[in-house]
Amino acid sequence: MEEVKRKVLYSAVQPSGILTIGNYLGAIKNWVDLQNDYDCFYAIANMHAITVRQDPATLRQRTLELLALYVACGVDPEKCTLYLQSHVSAHAELQWVLNTFTYVGEMERMTQYKSKCLAHADNINMGLMDYPVLMAADILLYQADLVPVGADQKQHLEITRDIASRFNGIYGNTFTVPEPYILKAGAKINSLQEPDKKMSKSDPNPNAFISMADDKDTVMRKFKRAVTDSEACVRFDEVAKPGVSNLLTIYSIFAGKTIAEAEKEFEGNGYGDFKAAVGEAVADKLAPIQAEQKRLLADKGYLNGILASGAEKAFRAARKTLSKVYRKIGFYQLDR
Ligand code: TRP
């Protein structure tokens, strides 16, 4: 039988603190689904993370926690290449070369750079500006065909395509020019406190989001406090009843039911019972994930093994691209 080469898909996440159930539905579950259909490279982007100041011990700890969480959620290191960005030095090496094909002006115009400059006015470092070029290096090293992107990263993928095409235009075909992978419109999970806004891990009010690490009591309490309305009727209407609709969305996903089934189930019920049921459904899903994450974190040998073999697989793929690039730009190479 003819073997069909699967398309390469690249994605990465930064090891920043809290992940919410919104991140779980929007990002983690996608990694799990995509690993079956594509040749996936998944990185923990710790090199991107240091563009804002990090506490070293916390960064180390979060790296392992994130790895354990992804594996606990079903990312399978046998099916994909799961690795830590800093373990593959080719990222920094390719970034340097790509820097010389990137204009300062186009980096200054990036919207995320501009907003980060405002948010971190005391530390506008070169890395903050160079962040998209490191992303381009990540993606281009693996000759990725597809990159799943949310709205906030779209501009970065655009610049990656520009840099790749620019380089290919000068040196001949070197990089695959990646396409955005448009994710199936997943459910949008909103804030529990301001249900017109997206649920965000950086919300100053922790009652607004459910963290993947929240225990059952916390989950129940946060749903109990969730903002609803005064109609006392569990029905889906995003315009008139954004709070209740958001809770229905969450319930339908976590309980594996349709919105209509959920509406029916809570017909005639008050919000108190409804909120408790939503809390139960979410807590029941989180508990086994949290237990598995904890078990994995206690088995550092296993986690290290995943990272070691991931780094080796990634390095093998990355090295090919890097030496091709070095050859094309005229870096003298030794025969080996
Ligand atoms: N910058 C991305 C984020 O914060 C993470 C990231 C790093 C990434 N390298 C990447 C995403 C390459 C896609 C492709 O979400």
XYZ file of C-alpha atoms and ligand atoms in Angstrom:
351
model
C 0.000 0.000 0.000
C 1.214 3.430 -0.821
C 2.135 5.352 2.263
C 0.653 8.806 2.326
C 2.873 11.379 3.942
C 0.881 13.237 6.524
C 0.943 16.988 6.658
C 3.137 18.565 9.290
C 1.328 20.628 11.909
C 3.126 22.892 14.362
C 1.863 24.376 17.590
C 3.342 25.710 20.809
C 2.185 27.082 24.138
C 3.954 29.231 26.649
C 4.384 27.810 30.130
C 2.544 30.647 31.758
C 0.606 29.988 34.937
C -3.055 29.262 35.019
C -4.999 27.495 32.279
C -8.764 27.841 32.336
C -11.451 25.470 31.104
C -11.648 27.860 28.135
C -8.024 27.061 27.282
C -8.811 23.389 27.722
C -11.582 23.527 25.142
C -9.814 25.976 22.869
C -6.280 24.628 22.859
C -5.523 21.438 24.750
C -8.358 19.396 23.250
C -7.284 20.492 19.780
C -3.821 19.094 20.302
C -5.355 15.796 21.316
C -7.630 15.678 18.272
C -5.040 16.825 15.734
C -2.344 14.324 16.722
C -4.297 11.566 14.993
C -4.504 13.281 11.629
C -1.222 15.138 11.264
C 2.465 14.771 11.896
C 2.363 17.076 14.916
C 5.187 18.972 16.545
C 4.096 20.414 19.871
C 6.438 22.641 21.834
C 6.433 24.235 25.232
C 7.689 27.684 24.296
C 9.858 28.580 27.273
C 12.119 30.750 25.112
C 9.154 32.935 24.245
C 8.187 33.075 27.909
C 11.350 34.903 28.990
C 10.488 37.951 26.886
C 8.734 39.022 30.057
C 10.591 38.557 33.336
C 10.169 35.119 34.912
C 11.091 33.693 38.251
C 13.440 30.776 37.377
C 12.070 28.235 39.849
C 8.499 29.058 38.837
C 9.299 28.800 35.149
C 10.890 25.382 35.681
C 7.925 24.177 37.726
C 5.360 25.474 35.248
C 7.141 23.739 32.420
C 6.679 20.361 34.079
C 3.131 21.167 35.174
C 2.138 22.099 31.656
C 3.747 18.999 30.207
C 1.983 16.812 32.771
C -1.338 18.566 32.135
C -1.161 18.055 28.381
C -0.258 14.404 28.790
C -3.004 13.976 31.408
C -5.489 15.445 28.925
C -4.493 12.917 26.276
C -1.604 14.358 24.292
C 0.274 11.178 23.462
C 4.070 11.471 23.150
C 4.030 8.316 21.021
C 1.779 9.958 18.458
C 3.351 13.396 18.273
C 6.644 15.130 18.951
C 6.240 16.812 22.308
C 9.268 18.803 23.412
C 10.698 21.822 25.178
C 11.771 24.645 22.876
C 15.048 25.370 24.704
C 16.127 21.738 24.249
C 16.549 22.255 20.517
C 19.191 24.902 19.911
C 18.280 25.141 16.230
C 15.414 27.467 17.174
C 17.795 30.187 18.315
C 20.173 29.473 15.443
C 17.550 29.778 12.748
C 16.100 32.824 14.444
C 19.417 34.580 14.041
C 19.507 33.937 10.330
C 15.873 34.935 9.909
C 16.555 38.169 11.784
C 18.621 39.259 8.830
C 15.610 38.781 6.567
C 13.245 40.721 8.800
C 12.873 44.478 8.858
C 12.788 46.472 12.056
C 9.869 48.474 10.693
C 7.651 45.440 10.224
C 8.381 44.226 13.758
C 7.590 47.663 15.183
C 4.198 47.487 13.529
C 3.120 44.199 15.113
C 0.047 44.786 17.238
C 1.013 42.353 19.996
C 4.425 44.018 20.292
C 2.790 47.399 20.638
C 0.420 46.232 23.335
C 3.211 44.427 25.200
C 5.257 47.616 25.136
C 2.419 49.321 26.952
C 1.964 46.472 29.412
C 5.686 46.086 30.152
C 6.910 49.631 29.731
C 9.723 49.015 32.226
C 11.174 46.154 30.175
C 10.862 46.700 26.448
C 13.656 44.299 25.571
C 14.846 43.152 22.142
C 13.255 39.759 22.721
C 9.833 41.330 22.934
C 10.336 42.801 19.509
C 11.989 39.684 18.103
C 9.298 37.380 19.414
C 7.608 36.861 16.003
C 10.911 35.909 14.393
C 11.424 33.202 16.997
C 7.938 31.981 16.182
C 8.839 31.959 12.511
C 11.937 29.906 13.314
C 9.828 27.437 15.323
C 7.435 26.895 12.473
C 9.842 26.946 9.533
C 12.369 24.574 11.130
C 9.866 21.747 10.873
C 8.631 22.627 7.378
C 5.165 22.902 8.859
C 2.257 22.906 6.428
C -0.266 23.993 9.014
C -0.353 26.096 12.136
C -3.539 26.308 14.200
C -3.947 29.935 15.149
C -6.348 31.977 17.135
C -7.004 35.593 16.317
C -4.163 36.849 18.541
C -1.487 34.917 16.634
C -2.723 35.470 13.090
C -0.447 38.395 12.404
C 2.536 36.349 13.586
C 1.743 33.601 11.126
C 1.388 36.192 8.374
C 4.889 37.510 9.071
C 6.200 33.931 9.156
C 4.815 33.444 5.663
C 6.388 36.704 4.524
C 9.803 35.779 5.898
C 9.632 32.285 4.383
C 8.626 33.600 0.963
C 11.282 36.284 1.091
C 13.977 33.720 1.836
C 12.660 31.284 -0.785
C 12.597 34.119 -3.314
C 16.297 34.767 -2.852
C 17.686 31.255 -2.313
C 15.176 29.001 -4.004
C 12.711 26.746 -2.312
C 13.913 26.243 1.244
C 10.927 26.581 3.538
C 7.393 25.325 3.327
C 5.187 28.401 3.502
C 2.728 27.500 6.285
C -1.013 27.909 6.062
C -3.234 28.781 8.994
C -5.258 25.848 10.222
C -8.674 27.232 10.919
C -10.023 25.499 13.954
C -13.567 24.284 13.918
C -15.471 26.977 15.712
C -15.400 25.562 19.195
C -17.647 26.672 21.963
C -16.766 30.054 23.288
C -16.548 30.104 27.041
C -17.169 33.454 28.671
C -16.384 34.994 32.030
C -18.593 33.857 34.887
C -18.709 37.404 36.211
C -19.012 39.441 33.013
C -20.603 36.962 30.608
C -20.217 39.324 27.642
C -16.437 38.924 27.865
C -14.242 35.930 27.056
C -13.099 33.858 30.041
C -9.525 34.941 30.720
C -6.859 33.527 32.993
C -5.523 37.011 33.591
C -8.844 38.285 34.906
C -8.080 40.003 38.225
C -11.222 38.448 39.676
C -10.598 34.699 40.102
C -14.352 34.092 40.340
C -14.557 34.958 36.656
C -12.760 31.827 35.498
C -12.448 28.137 36.316
C -8.834 27.056 36.426
C -7.872 23.535 35.360
C -6.404 23.242 38.862
C -9.503 24.286 40.825
C -10.712 21.705 43.304
C -14.350 20.714 43.586
C -15.213 23.154 46.389
C -13.746 26.025 44.415
C -15.549 25.002 41.234
C -18.877 24.727 43.071
C -18.382 28.080 44.778
C -17.453 29.891 41.557
C -20.489 28.581 39.708
C -22.706 29.458 42.649
C -21.495 33.049 42.324
C -21.778 33.144 38.549
C -23.710 36.116 37.212
C -27.111 35.223 35.727
C -30.294 37.314 35.437
C -33.611 37.768 37.201
C -35.834 35.782 34.867
C -35.307 32.507 36.748
C -35.655 30.412 33.619
C -32.928 28.184 32.213
C -33.019 28.903 28.496
C -30.431 29.750 25.894
C -30.466 33.338 24.641
C -27.041 34.868 24.252
C -28.330 38.404 23.821
C -30.907 38.606 26.598
C -29.345 36.003 28.917
C -25.578 35.864 28.375
C -24.826 34.453 31.835
C -27.290 31.575 31.711
C -26.372 30.851 28.077
C -22.706 30.630 29.017
C -23.516 28.197 31.813
C -25.630 26.132 29.413
C -22.737 26.004 26.960
C -20.341 24.868 29.662
C -22.812 22.293 30.937
C -23.548 20.897 27.501
C -19.869 20.345 26.792
C -18.876 18.941 30.146
C -21.955 16.768 30.531
C -21.911 15.682 26.870
C -25.433 16.885 26.110
C -26.973 19.254 23.603
C -28.168 22.687 24.659
C -31.758 21.618 24.002
C -31.358 18.559 26.213
C -29.880 20.718 28.943
C -32.699 23.264 28.725
C -35.196 20.461 29.042
C -33.386 18.927 31.984
C -33.592 22.160 33.982
C -37.089 23.163 32.984
C -38.858 24.521 36.026
C -35.640 24.469 38.091
C -34.256 27.516 39.849
C -30.785 28.805 39.129
C -29.454 27.320 42.350
C -29.957 23.712 41.255
C -28.834 24.500 37.739
C -25.574 26.100 38.884
C -24.882 23.172 41.199
C -25.361 20.754 38.298
C -22.982 22.739 36.090
C -20.421 22.726 38.901
C -20.763 18.964 39.351
C -20.333 18.293 35.641
C -17.186 20.404 35.429
C -15.674 19.112 38.668
C -16.307 15.504 37.589
C -14.373 16.071 34.365
C -11.508 17.905 36.040
C -10.957 15.447 38.890
C -9.432 12.567 36.862
C -7.300 14.996 34.821
C -5.972 16.591 37.992
C -5.276 13.199 39.540
C -3.396 12.039 36.465
C -1.420 15.284 36.292
C -0.445 14.848 39.925
C 0.590 11.251 39.352
C 2.731 12.266 36.370
C 4.361 15.106 38.290
C 5.443 12.609 40.913
C 7.136 10.545 38.196
C 9.796 12.930 37.051
C 11.748 10.151 35.371
C 8.831 9.527 33.041
C 8.386 13.222 32.234
C 12.094 13.618 31.603
C 11.943 10.632 29.291
C 9.181 12.275 27.250
C 11.218 15.461 26.967
C 14.409 13.620 26.059
C 12.880 11.614 23.244
C 10.842 14.600 22.099
C 13.977 16.731 21.892
C 15.756 14.041 19.922
C 12.951 13.668 17.383
C 12.608 17.436 17.056
C 16.357 17.904 16.719
C 16.556 15.409 13.861
C 13.907 17.270 11.883
C 15.249 20.721 12.758
C 18.839 19.912 11.881
C 17.924 19.097 8.293
C 16.362 22.486 7.745
C 19.101 24.355 9.553
C 21.907 22.790 7.546
C 20.026 23.480 4.336
C 19.732 27.128 5.364
C 23.401 27.348 6.382
C 24.427 25.876 3.031
C 22.253 28.300 1.079
C 23.463 31.422 2.817
C 27.104 30.422 2.434
C 28.159 29.236 5.876
C 31.188 27.034 5.196
C 30.402 23.522 6.358
C 32.625 20.590 7.216
C 31.852 17.291 5.531
C 30.686 14.849 8.135
N 3.284 32.787 20.752
C 2.383 31.675 20.930
C 1.389 32.024 22.032
O 1.705 32.748 22.935
C 3.129 30.425 21.278
C 4.010 30.008 20.156
C 5.355 30.024 20.139
C 3.586 29.456 18.913
N 5.831 29.526 18.963
C 4.783 29.186 18.177
C 2.336 29.201 18.356
C 4.706 28.660 16.904
C 2.281 28.665 17.075
C 3.464 28.403 16.337
O 0.288 31.525 21.991
